[in-house]
Short mmCIF file of C-alpha atoms in Angstrom, two decimals:
data_model
loop_
_atom_site.label_atom_id
_atom_site.label_comp_id
_atom_site.label_asym_id
_atom_site.label_seq_id
_atom_site.Cartn_x
_atom_site.Cartn_y
_atom_site.Cartn_z
CA UNK P 1 -0.21 0.41 0.41
CA UNK P 2 1.94 3.80 -0.95
CA UNK P 3 1.12 6.26 1.56
CA UNK P 4 -1.12 8.60 1.49
CA UNK P 5 0.21 11.27 -0.89
CA UNK P 6 0.68 14.96 1.08
CA UNK P 7 -2.53 16.32 0.70
CA UNK P 8 -3.06 20.65 -0.13
CA UNK P 9 -5.81 22.66 2.17
CA UNK P 10 -7.91 24.14 0.15
CA UNK P 11 -5.18 23.70 -3.13
CA UNK P 12 -3.84 26.78 -2.69
CA UNK P 13 0.45 27.86 -2.42
CA UNK P 14 2.01 29.63 0.50
CA UNK P 15 2.26 33.50 0.01
CA UNK P 16 5.16 34.54 -3.03
CA UNK P 17 4.72 31.75 -4.86
CA UNK P 18 2.34 31.18 -7.87
CA UNK P 19 -1.11 31.32 -8.20
CA UNK P 20 -1.98 27.34 -7.74
CA UNK P 21 -3.81 24.77 -10.49
CA UNK P 22 -5.36 21.84 -9.97
CA UNK P 23 -5.46 19.03 -12.66
CA UNK P 24 -7.39 14.89 -12.20
CA UNK P 25 -4.91 12.52 -13.36
CA UNK P 26 -6.05 9.37 -13.66
CA UNK P 27 -5.07 8.57 -9.67
CA UNK P 28 -6.21 11.15 -8.07
CA UNK P 29 -6.09 15.25 -7.93
CA UNK P 30 -3.26 17.03 -8.05
CA UNK P 31 -1.70 20.55 -7.49
CA UNK P 32 0.87 22.38 -9.39
CA UNK P 33 1.81 26.03 -9.74
CA UNK P 34 0.92 28.84 -12.77
CA UNK P 35 4.39 31.83 -13.35
CA UNK P 36 5.51 33.09 -15.61
CA UNK P 37 3.29 31.68 -18.19
CA UNK P 38 3.17 27.87 -17.67
CA UNK P 39 2.38 25.50 -15.14
CA UNK P 40 4.75 23.03 -13.89
CA UNK P 41 3.21 20.27 -11.37
CA UNK P 42 6.47 18.23 -10.10
CA UNK P 43 6.55 14.55 -8.48
CA UNK P 44 3.96 13.50 -9.91
CA UNK P 45 3.63 9.81 -9.25
CA UNK P 46 3.34 7.93 -12.37
CA UNK P 47 3.30 4.27 -10.69
CA UNK P 48 3.78 2.53 -7.35
CA UNK P 49 6.86 2.56 -6.21
CA UNK P 50 9.22 -0.77 -6.81
CA UNK P 51 9.70 -1.81 -3.24
CA UNK P 52 9.60 -4.39 -1.57
CA UNK P 53 7.48 -6.82 -3.48
CA UNK P 54 8.11 -5.15 -6.38
CA UNK P 55 11.84 -4.76 -6.19
CA UNK P 56 12.92 -6.25 -10.08
CA UNK P 57 9.24 -6.33 -10.99
CA UNK P 58 6.68 -4.50 -13.56
CA UNK P 59 5.67 -1.25 -12.86
CA UNK P 60 2.39 -1.38 -11.35
CA UNK P 61 -0.59 1.84 -11.50
CA UNK P 62 -0.03 3.96 -8.19
CA UNK P 63 -2.32 3.85 -5.11
CA UNK P 64 -5.41 6.73 -6.31
CA UNK P 65 -6.12 9.31 -4.04
CA UNK P 66 -9.09 11.20 -3.57
CA UNK P 67 -7.28 14.22 -1.68
CA UNK P 68 -5.55 16.99 -3.47
CA UNK P 69 -2.09 16.10 -4.01
CA UNK P 70 0.63 18.49 -3.54
CA UNK P 71 2.94 18.77 -6.75
CA UNK P 72 5.15 21.43 -6.26
CA UNK P 73 8.18 19.53 -5.34
CA UNK P 74 10.10 16.69 -8.00
CA UNK P 75 10.28 13.19 -6.32
CA UNK P 76 13.64 11.77 -5.57
CA UNK P 77 16.13 10.39 -8.24
CA UNK P 78 16.36 7.22 -8.88
CA UNK P 79 18.68 5.07 -6.83
CA UNK P 80 22.24 6.08 -7.69
CA UNK P 81 25.85 7.42 -6.80
CA UNK P 82 27.37 10.60 -5.55
CA UNK P 83 25.36 12.59 -8.17
CA UNK P 84 22.29 14.02 -6.88
CA UNK P 85 21.83 13.84 -3.82
CA UNK P 86 18.47 11.92 -2.36
CA UNK P 87 18.14 8.98 -4.51
CA UNK P 88 15.18 6.27 -3.50
CA UNK P 89 13.98 3.64 -4.66
CA UNK P 90 10.80 5.20 -4.95
CA UNK P 91 11.56 7.51 -7.50
CA UNK P 92 8.89 6.53 -10.23
CA UNK P 93 7.91 10.27 -10.79
CA UNK P 94 6.96 12.79 -13.97
CA UNK P 95 7.36 16.81 -13.81
CA UNK P 96 4.79 18.63 -16.06
CA UNK P 97 5.39 21.29 -17.67
CA UNK P 98 2.22 23.00 -19.78
CA UNK P 99 1.23 26.59 -21.37
CA UNK P 100 -1.99 26.04 -19.83
CA UNK P 101 -4.11 23.08 -19.16
CA UNK P 102 -6.59 24.10 -21.36
CA UNK P 103 -6.13 22.86 -25.15
CA UNK P 104 -4.95 19.94 -26.92
CA UNK P 105 -0.71 20.20 -27.73
CA UNK P 106 1.20 18.48 -28.74
CA UNK P 107 3.74 15.87 -26.04
CA UNK P 108 7.19 16.14 -25.99
CA UNK P 109 7.64 13.54 -23.66
CA UNK P 110 12.22 13.63 -22.70
CA UNK P 111 13.82 11.52 -21.31
CA UNK P 112 17.69 11.91 -18.54
CA UNK P 113 20.42 10.35 -20.24
CA UNK P 114 23.35 9.45 -17.55
CA UNK P 115 24.89 5.72 -18.91
CA UNK P 116 20.97 4.15 -17.17
CA UNK P 117 23.19 4.00 -13.89
CA UNK P 118 22.70 8.54 -13.04
CA UNK P 119 20.47 11.39 -13.58
CA UNK P 120 16.92 11.87 -13.16
CA UNK P 121 14.26 14.56 -15.11
CA UNK P 122 14.22 16.76 -12.03
CA UNK P 123 17.73 18.33 -12.62
CA UNK P 124 17.54 21.67 -13.48
CA UNK P 125 18.98 21.63 -17.06
CA UNK P 126 15.61 19.67 -18.13
CA UNK P 127 13.22 22.38 -16.77
CA UNK P 128 10.88 22.68 -19.11
CA UNK P 129 9.21 26.30 -18.45
CA UNK P 130 11.06 27.52 -21.45
CA UNK P 131 10.50 24.72 -24.31
CA UNK P 132 7.20 24.73 -23.14
CA UNK P 133 6.16 28.29 -23.78
CA UNK P 134 8.16 29.14 -26.56
CA UNK P 135 6.85 25.61 -28.44
CA UNK P 136 3.41 25.92 -27.53
CA UNK P 137 3.92 21.87 -26.06
CA UNK P 138 3.09 19.97 -23.09
CA UNK P 139 6.85 18.69 -21.99
CA UNK P 140 7.24 15.71 -19.73
CA UNK P 141 10.34 15.14 -18.25
CA UNK P 142 10.32 11.39 -14.97
CA UNK P 143 12.14 9.48 -13.55
CA UNK P 144 13.12 5.58 -14.08
CA UNK P 145 14.90 2.45 -12.52
CA UNK P 146 18.80 2.73 -13.17
CA UNK P 147 21.56 0.29 -12.56
CA UNK P 148 21.50 -3.57 -10.71
CA UNK P 149 17.69 -2.24 -10.08
CA UNK P 150 16.63 -0.67 -14.07
CA UNK P 151 18.67 -2.46 -16.36
CA UNK P 152 19.29 -5.77 -15.95
CA UNK P 153 18.08 -9.80 -16.38
CA UNK P 154 17.60 -13.10 -14.74
CA UNK P 155 14.51 -15.86 -14.73
CA UNK P 156 13.99 -15.59 -11.27
CA UNK P 157 12.75 -12.48 -11.23
CA UNK P 158 10.53 -13.66 -13.75
CA UNK P 159 7.52 -10.78 -12.42
CA UNK P 160 4.23 -13.32 -11.51
CA UNK P 161 1.79 -10.78 -13.41
CA UNK P 162 3.88 -10.02 -16.67
CA UNK P 163 6.20 -13.02 -17.35
CA UNK P 164 8.45 -9.62 -17.42
CA UNK P 165 12.14 -10.33 -15.96
CA UNK P 166 14.32 -8.07 -17.45
CA UNK P 167 14.83 -4.23 -18.69
CA UNK P 168 12.99 -2.58 -15.30
CA UNK P 169 14.08 0.74 -16.11
CA UNK P 170 13.00 0.60 -20.02
CA UNK P 171 9.44 -0.61 -18.55
CA UNK P 172 9.00 2.33 -16.67
CA UNK P 173 9.07 4.58 -19.53
CA UNK P 174 6.97 2.51 -20.84
CA UNK P 175 4.59 2.71 -17.97
CA UNK P 176 4.75 6.63 -18.17
CA UNK P 177 4.29 6.81 -22.12
CA UNK P 178 1.06 5.01 -21.57
CA UNK P 179 0.36 7.13 -18.34
CA UNK P 180 0.99 10.57 -20.26
CA UNK P 181 -1.38 8.85 -23.14
CA UNK P 182 -4.12 8.15 -20.05
CA UNK P 183 -3.36 12.06 -18.13
CA UNK P 184 -1.99 14.21 -21.32
CA UNK P 185 -5.70 16.04 -21.79
CA UNK P 186 -5.87 16.39 -17.88
CA UNK P 187 -2.87 18.95 -18.29
CA UNK P 188 -3.45 20.15 -21.90
CA UNK P 189 -2.03 18.06 -24.09
CA UNK P 190 -3.16 15.95 -26.85
CA UNK P 191 -3.35 11.90 -26.19
CA UNK P 192 -3.29 11.24 -29.89
CA UNK P 193 -0.50 13.43 -30.38
CA UNK P 194 3.21 12.14 -28.21
CA UNK P 195 7.07 12.87 -29.27
CA UNK P 196 9.56 10.71 -27.75
CA UNK P 197 12.92 12.48 -26.97
CA UNK P 198 16.05 12.44 -25.21
CA UNK P 199 19.96 12.29 -24.84
CA UNK P 200 22.79 10.25 -24.56
CA UNK P 201 20.83 6.69 -22.63
CA UNK P 202 17.67 9.28 -23.05
CA UNK P 203 18.25 8.98 -26.58
CA UNK P 204 18.74 5.50 -26.81
CA UNK P 205 15.68 4.81 -25.10
CA UNK P 206 13.62 7.03 -27.42
CA UNK P 207 14.59 4.46 -30.15
CA UNK P 208 14.61 1.06 -28.31
CA UNK P 209 10.81 2.66 -27.02
CA UNK P 210 9.54 2.49 -30.80
CA UNK P 211 10.14 -0.68 -31.37
CA UNK P 212 7.65 -2.14 -28.88
CA UNK P 213 5.07 -3.50 -30.26
CA UNK P 214 3.02 -2.62 -27.20
CA UNK P 215 3.97 1.15 -28.16
CA UNK P 216 2.61 1.61 -31.27
CA UNK P 217 -0.23 4.29 -32.25
CA UNK P 218 0.96 6.03 -28.66
CA UNK P 219 4.69 7.29 -29.99
CA UNK P 220 4.35 9.09 -32.85
CA UNK P 221 7.66 10.08 -33.61
CA UNK P 222 11.14 10.92 -31.97
CA UNK P 223 13.78 13.04 -31.54
CA UNK P 224 17.31 10.97 -30.27
CA UNK P 225 19.89 13.03 -30.04
CA UNK P 226 23.80 11.81 -29.13
CA UNK P 227 21.78 8.24 -29.23
CA UNK P 228 24.17 5.71 -27.15
CA UNK P 229 23.48 3.30 -29.43
CA UNK P 230 23.92 -0.70 -27.26
CA UNK P 231 25.56 -3.42 -28.31
CA UNK P 232 27.74 -6.15 -26.86
CA UNK P 233 30.54 -5.26 -24.83
CA UNK P 234 30.15 -2.13 -24.55
CA UNK P 235 27.05 -1.12 -22.93
CA UNK P 236 25.32 -4.10 -22.04
CA UNK P 237 25.60 -7.46 -20.95
CA UNK P 238 24.04 -10.23 -22.28
CA UNK P 239 21.79 -12.55 -20.95
CA UNK P 240 23.77 -15.49 -19.38
CA UNK P 241 26.22 -12.82 -17.80
CA UNK P 242 23.28 -10.52 -16.32
CA UNK P 243 22.02 -13.86 -14.72
CA UNK P 244 25.69 -14.66 -13.82
CA UNK P 245 25.75 -11.47 -11.85
CA UNK P 246 22.63 -11.01 -10.29
CA UNK P 247 24.38 -14.97 -9.43
CA UNK P 248 27.21 -13.48 -7.62
CA UNK P 249 25.87 -10.36 -5.96
CA UNK P 250 22.91 -13.13 -4.09
CA UNK P 251 26.04 -15.49 -3.29
CA UNK P 252 27.40 -12.08 -1.68
CA UNK P 253 24.63 -11.69 0.75
CA UNK P 254 23.91 -14.86 1.05
CA UNK P 255 20.57 -15.41 0.24
CA UNK P 256 18.96 -16.19 -3.53
CA UNK P 257 18.95 -14.59 -6.20
CA UNK P 258 15.02 -14.13 -5.49
CA UNK P 259 16.38 -13.32 -2.18
CA UNK P 260 17.65 -9.55 -3.49
CA UNK P 261 14.45 -8.15 -2.68
CA UNK P 262 15.20 -8.08 0.99
CA UNK P 263 18.62 -7.16 0.57
CA UNK P 264 18.70 -3.00 1.61
CA UNK P 265 18.51 -0.96 -1.54
CA UNK P 266 22.00 0.54 -1.00
CA UNK P 267 24.48 -2.66 -0.48
CA UNK P 268 22.96 -4.54 -3.30
CA UNK P 269 23.52 -0.49 -5.30
CA UNK P 270 27.26 -1.26 -3.97
CA UNK P 271 27.56 -4.63 -4.96
CA UNK P 272 26.94 -4.59 -8.36
CA UNK P 273 28.94 -1.33 -8.84
CA UNK P 274 31.56 -3.47 -7.40
CA UNK P 275 31.28 -5.82 -10.04
CA UNK P 276 32.23 -3.83 -12.77
CA UNK P 277 34.74 -1.47 -10.93
CA UNK P 278 38.22 -1.35 -12.35
CA UNK P 279 39.46 -2.78 -15.58
CA UNK P 280 37.47 -4.12 -17.57
CA UNK P 281 39.87 -6.80 -17.90
CA UNK P 282 39.98 -7.97 -15.03
CA UNK P 283 35.94 -7.79 -14.74
CA UNK P 284 34.28 -11.41 -13.96
CA UNK P 285 32.10 -10.50 -17.43
CA UNK P 286 33.19 -9.40 -20.88
CA UNK P 287 30.04 -7.96 -21.34
CA UNK P 288 29.15 -3.58 -19.83
CA UNK P 289 32.50 -2.99 -19.80
CA UNK P 290 31.41 1.36 -20.99
CA UNK P 291 28.27 0.99 -19.43
CA UNK P 292 24.98 -1.31 -18.33
CA UNK P 293 22.02 -0.34 -20.59
CA UNK P 294 19.18 -3.25 -21.23
CA UNK P 295 19.93 -6.53 -22.16
CA UNK P 296 18.16 -8.35 -24.85
CA UNK P 297 15.55 -10.58 -23.63
CA UNK P 298 13.51 -11.25 -26.89
CA UNK P 299 10.76 -8.75 -25.21
CA UNK P 300 11.21 -5.17 -24.23
CA UNK P 301 15.43 -5.93 -26.03
CA UNK P 302 14.51 -8.15 -28.74
CA UNK P 303 18.46 -7.63 -30.43
CA UNK P 304 21.03 -4.49 -30.50
CA UNK P 305 19.77 -1.68 -33.02
CA UNK P 306 22.18 -2.64 -35.25
CA UNK P 307 20.64 -5.61 -35.36
CA UNK P 308 17.26 -4.64 -36.20
CA UNK P 309 15.32 -2.42 -38.18
CA UNK P 310 14.86 1.28 -38.29
CA UNK P 311 11.71 2.92 -36.29
CA UNK P 312 9.23 2.81 -38.87
CA UNK P 313 8.61 6.41 -38.03
CA UNK P 314 9.05 10.14 -38.29
CA UNK P 315 12.35 10.72 -36.84
CA UNK P 316 14.60 13.89 -36.07
CA UNK P 317 18.04 12.38 -35.41
CA UNK P 318 20.52 14.88 -33.66
CA UNK P 319 24.24 14.37 -33.01
CA UNK P 320 26.69 16.38 -31.59
CA UNK P 321 30.09 17.86 -33.63
CA UNK P 322 32.58 16.36 -30.75
CA UNK P 323 30.58 13.82 -29.32
CA UNK P 324 34.08 13.00 -27.58
CA UNK P 325 34.89 16.26 -25.61
CA UNK P 326 32.13 15.68 -22.82
CA UNK P 327 34.18 12.96 -22.01
CA UNK P 328 37.94 14.05 -22.35
CA UNK P 329 38.50 18.27 -21.62
CA UNK P 330 37.59 18.85 -18.69
CA UNK P 331 37.48 19.74 -15.90
CA UNK P 332 36.40 17.62 -14.08
CA UNK P 333 33.19 15.19 -14.13
CA UNK P 334 33.22 12.97 -16.38
CA UNK P 335 36.87 12.84 -16.75
CA UNK P 336 39.37 14.05 -14.06
CA UNK P 337 42.14 13.63 -15.90
CA UNK P 338 45.05 12.83 -16.87
CA UNK P 339 45.03 13.77 -20.49
CA UNK P 340 47.39 12.62 -22.96
CA UNK P 341 50.18 14.33 -23.42
CA UNK P 342 52.75 12.55 -25.59
CA UNK P 343 52.62 9.54 -28.04
CA UNK P 344 53.30 7.51 -25.33
CA UNK P 345 50.34 9.49 -23.74
CA UNK P 346 47.98 8.82 -26.60
CA UNK P 347 48.57 4.91 -27.60
CA UNK P 348 47.89 4.11 -23.44
CA UNK P 349 44.70 6.73 -23.85
CA UNK P 350 43.53 4.90 -27.05
CA UNK P 351 43.68 1.37 -25.37
CA UNK P 352 42.01 2.14 -22.45
CA UNK P 353 39.47 3.47 -25.34
CA UNK P 354 39.18 0.54 -27.33
CA UNK P 355 38.83 -1.73 -24.51
CA UNK P 356 35.25 -0.47 -23.17
CA UNK P 357 33.97 -1.90 -26.37
CA UNK P 358 36.42 -5.23 -27.02
CA UNK P 359 37.60 -8.21 -25.00
CA UNK P 360 40.94 -8.30 -26.65
CA UNK P 361 42.58 -5.22 -27.84
CA UNK P 362 46.27 -5.44 -30.71
CA UNK P 363 48.90 -3.41 -30.40
CA UNK P 364 48.04 -2.96 -34.02
CA UNK P 365 44.68 -1.87 -33.89
CA UNK P 366 45.83 0.48 -31.06
CA UNK P 367 48.23 1.95 -34.23
CA UNK P 368 45.59 1.79 -37.30
CA UNK P 369 43.10 4.10 -35.27
CA UNK P 370 46.05 6.75 -34.29
CA UNK P 371 47.06 6.37 -37.43
CA UNK P 372 44.18 6.98 -39.12
CA UNK P 373 42.95 9.55 -36.74
CA UNK P 374 46.50 11.52 -37.80
CA UNK P 375 46.19 10.92 -41.54
CA UNK P 376 42.60 12.82 -41.28
CA UNK P 377 43.27 15.89 -38.95
CA UNK P 378 45.71 16.55 -41.36
CA UNK P 379 43.66 16.79 -43.99
CA UNK P 380 40.50 17.77 -42.90
CA UNK P 381 43.14 20.61 -41.08
CA UNK P 382 41.95 19.66 -37.25
CA UNK P 383 43.54 19.82 -34.32
CA UNK P 384 46.22 16.71 -34.40
CA UNK P 385 47.70 16.84 -30.33
CA UNK P 386 47.03 12.81 -28.84
CA UNK P 387 43.50 15.08 -26.47
CA UNK P 388 42.60 16.36 -29.64
CA UNK P 389 42.92 12.91 -31.61
CA UNK P 390 41.86 11.27 -28.27
CA UNK P 391 39.11 13.66 -28.69
CA UNK P 392 37.22 12.59 -31.85
CA UNK P 393 38.42 8.27 -31.58
CA UNK P 394 36.12 8.74 -28.19
CA UNK P 395 33.04 10.30 -29.42
CA UNK P 396 33.18 8.62 -33.12
CA UNK P 397 33.62 5.35 -31.82
CA UNK P 398 31.23 4.81 -28.93
CA UNK P 399 28.19 7.57 -30.72
CA UNK P 400 28.71 9.83 -33.81
CA UNK P 401 29.87 6.74 -35.87
CA UNK P 402 26.49 4.19 -35.42
CA UNK P 403 24.34 7.31 -35.04
CA UNK P 404 24.84 8.26 -38.80
CA UNK P 405 25.22 4.92 -40.11
CA UNK P 406 21.71 4.53 -38.88
CA UNK P 407 20.35 7.41 -40.23
CA UNK P 408 21.54 6.51 -43.58
CA UNK P 409 20.57 2.50 -43.83
CA UNK P 410 17.16 4.81 -42.75
CA UNK P 411 17.75 6.49 -45.46
CA UNK P 412 18.00 3.76 -47.58
CA UNK P 413 15.70 1.27 -46.62
CA UNK P 414 13.55 2.88 -43.69
CA UNK P 415 9.96 3.10 -44.30
CA UNK P 416 9.66 7.02 -42.81
CA UNK P 417 10.97 10.83 -42.89
CA UNK P 418 13.42 11.27 -41.38
CA UNK P 419 15.47 14.56 -40.60
CA UNK P 420 19.40 14.89 -39.21
CA UNK P 421 21.24 17.90 -37.31
CA UNK P 422 24.81 18.01 -36.56
CA UNK P 423 24.48 20.27 -33.50
CA UNK P 424 27.47 22.65 -34.11
CA UNK P 425 27.58 25.15 -31.88
CA UNK P 426 30.64 25.45 -29.69
CA UNK P 427 30.89 25.21 -26.05
CA UNK P 428 33.89 27.98 -24.26
CA UNK P 429 37.48 27.35 -23.28
CA UNK P 430 38.86 25.80 -20.62
CA UNK P 431 36.16 23.88 -22.20
CA UNK P 432 35.86 22.04 -25.46
CA UNK P 433 34.42 21.45 -29.27
CA UNK P 434 31.03 21.12 -29.22
CA UNK P 435 30.33 18.04 -26.49
CA UNK P 436 27.63 15.38 -26.13
CA UNK P 437 24.88 16.79 -23.65
CA UNK P 438 25.31 20.72 -25.25
CA UNK P 439 22.41 20.15 -26.82
CA UNK P 440 19.91 19.93 -24.30
CA UNK P 441 20.98 23.06 -22.17
CA UNK P 442 20.11 24.63 -26.46
CA UNK P 443 16.44 22.69 -26.48
CA UNK P 444 15.49 23.40 -22.53
CA UNK P 445 17.29 26.36 -22.94
CA UNK P 446 18.74 26.33 -19.70
CA UNK P 447 21.93 27.50 -21.19
CA UNK P 448 21.25 30.44 -19.61
CA UNK P 449 21.90 29.36 -15.58
CA UNK P 450 24.07 30.22 -13.90
CA UNK P 451 25.47 27.06 -13.95
CA UNK P 452 25.87 27.10 -17.30
CA UNK P 453 26.63 30.28 -19.24
CA UNK P 454 30.47 30.55 -18.73
CA UNK P 455 30.39 27.35 -20.51
CA UNK P 456 28.04 27.79 -23.32
CA UNK P 457 27.00 31.74 -23.34
CA UNK P 458 23.70 33.20 -22.71
CA UNK P 459 23.86 36.20 -25.82
CA UNK P 460 21.80 37.14 -28.77
CA UNK P 461 23.47 34.57 -30.36
CA UNK P 462 22.91 31.68 -28.24
CA UNK P 463 19.36 32.73 -26.92
CA UNK P 464 18.80 32.57 -31.33
CA UNK P 465 20.11 29.05 -31.66
CA UNK P 466 17.98 28.03 -28.25
CA UNK P 467 14.63 29.74 -30.30
CA UNK P 468 15.60 27.45 -34.07
CA UNK P 469 16.19 24.24 -31.63
CA UNK P 470 13.34 24.65 -29.94
CA UNK P 471 11.20 25.68 -33.30
CA UNK P 472 12.51 22.76 -35.10
CA UNK P 473 11.73 20.07 -31.65
CA UNK P 474 8.33 21.62 -31.57
CA UNK P 475 6.70 21.96 -35.45
CA UNK P 476 7.80 18.42 -35.97
CA UNK P 477 5.93 17.98 -32.94
CA UNK P 478 2.68 19.20 -34.75
CA UNK P 479 3.69 17.07 -37.69
CA UNK P 480 5.14 19.35 -39.94
CA UNK P 481 8.89 19.11 -41.56
CA UNK P 482 10.88 20.82 -39.44
CA UNK P 483 10.87 24.74 -39.27
CA UNK P 484 11.49 27.55 -38.58
CA UNK P 485 12.25 31.02 -39.20
CA UNK P 486 15.83 31.55 -38.70
CA UNK P 487 16.72 28.34 -40.55
CA UNK P 488 16.49 27.32 -44.12
CA UNK P 489 14.44 24.72 -44.97
CA UNK P 490 14.97 21.35 -43.81
CA UNK P 491 14.93 18.27 -46.51
CA UNK P 492 15.03 15.13 -45.64
CA UNK P 493 18.10 13.53 -45.13
CA UNK P 494 19.77 11.78 -48.42
CA UNK P 495 23.30 11.15 -47.49
CA UNK P 496 24.09 11.44 -51.11
CA UNK P 497 23.02 15.52 -50.67
CA UNK P 498 23.49 18.18 -48.61
CA UNK P 499 20.23 17.48 -46.15
CA UNK P 500 21.88 17.60 -42.65
CA UNK P 501 20.73 20.75 -40.51
CA UNK P 502 24.15 22.12 -38.98
CA UNK P 503 22.66 24.82 -36.15
CA UNK P 504 25.35 26.47 -34.34
CA UNK P 505 28.01 29.60 -34.71
CA UNK P 506 27.60 33.46 -36.04
CA UNK P 507 25.33 31.55 -39.21
CA UNK P 508 22.90 29.88 -36.49
CA UNK P 509 21.77 27.55 -39.22
CA UNK P 510 22.39 26.18 -42.26
CA UNK P 511 22.81 23.11 -45.05
CA UNK P 512 25.28 21.04 -44.72
CA UNK P 513 26.80 17.49 -45.00
CA UNK P 514 27.63 15.27 -42.35
CA UNK P 515 31.30 16.23 -41.49
CA UNK P 516 34.53 14.14 -40.65
CA UNK P 517 33.56 11.37 -43.18
CA UNK P 518 37.09 10.04 -42.86
CA UNK P 519 37.55 9.67 -39.49
CA UNK P 520 33.93 7.81 -39.53
CA UNK P 521 34.95 5.36 -43.18
CA UNK P 522 38.04 4.25 -40.56
CA UNK P 523 35.63 2.33 -37.88
CA UNK P 524 33.54 0.83 -41.54
CA UNK P 525 36.87 -1.30 -41.37
CA UNK P 526 37.98 -1.67 -37.62
CA UNK P 527 36.09 -4.15 -36.95
CA UNK P 528 35.94 -2.50 -33.16
CA UNK P 529 31.60 -1.12 -33.28
CA UNK P 530 29.29 -3.54 -35.08
CA UNK P 531 28.40 -1.32 -39.02
CA UNK P 532 24.50 -1.13 -39.10
#
């Protein structure tokens, strides 16, 4: 039985806050706050807390309530280490921004990234106010189960009702989509017009949700951004490996796999993380070398992205020009250093990178990668220092290569329109390039926040780029060809001609071609990342 929701007397906010607004969900009424042209509801339950017997179970509907529930504070982030404080197993909550609870606007669901183990929809970077107002959309963010509690597989966890025993985070996301369809109208949204978007692991989830048969007819289009496409061994465990890890953890606690439902959540999380600590070459399993994303289970995940047909929905595919600079240039998180300073350091860094995606890495593979990227940088007039080369390899090998090749495959064999964007607005020193996750600050307009402005900029150009990105996404969410007064006409993607929207820089937006093709061609022959 869920705890009773916080009740709100007469649905009023304290003095000095915005105006209270009440909406009625399928589980009960919620009170949000109206301020600055947008109403926001935070911490709205979309599923029951996945605790106790519901740990490692399919998500259940939330327990209904009758008194008005306070929805002015976000729910806790899903259980994780260090990155966000106050995380908890009880985390399946949504946040909704709407220009008004009357009407029938497009709904944009955004799935946060974080490598399937950190992050939350309530992070300030994903504040949906600007996106909702300027795009005239209902914007939804939410939390889903992470790490050991969200992305694994073991048949002993089989749900007695659904039969599912894997990928509980993906199941949470599917439950959220179904919840939005049932509740969109209460927030001024059109339940028949839902677009999924997300960055990194969130982009991967948007892609995979679009392939799930149960969601056909509910999801109408997707905007996957900087997608971390899933493949073994880089970002997934095999079914056998996942089962072995849970069995190993169960032995640690002197219990059975089913008994892991009774182990304290923090201890379970720590044991999971210990299984994947240190160098991937020294672990008990080969998979999950860089990330532990969804496991192929035959239902929620029928295969890896490069093995399956591309989604048969309209797509706006977005990648950052320098995906790797998020991971390799400082200062601080997520890579604390040191950075390669010479040839020896570069080769060591490249070997570590290649070990994220292959069980064995040969010396000749390291040399071939270094040589290919040096030659490509010289031909393209790009920097050839060790950090710059390493950055490009990281971004292309783990992100950009499969994004582009899957886009090309869809252009040749897909059944739906597709638009491809290269986000190219540079960040400011000491940061470098156009990094992975830069797009979210401009999509949500949160580049203006104090913690972001010094890195991403907050001048007229940056505001125009943010407006343009929002307008392109919003018109696409309305079922139109994406368009903006600040951008040229955007054709459907064709690898044979200039058809990629290049967004960023002094010109704001122009139509061009996918950049750095020489680097992508290296991965075609490298036998490291699977070719779609």
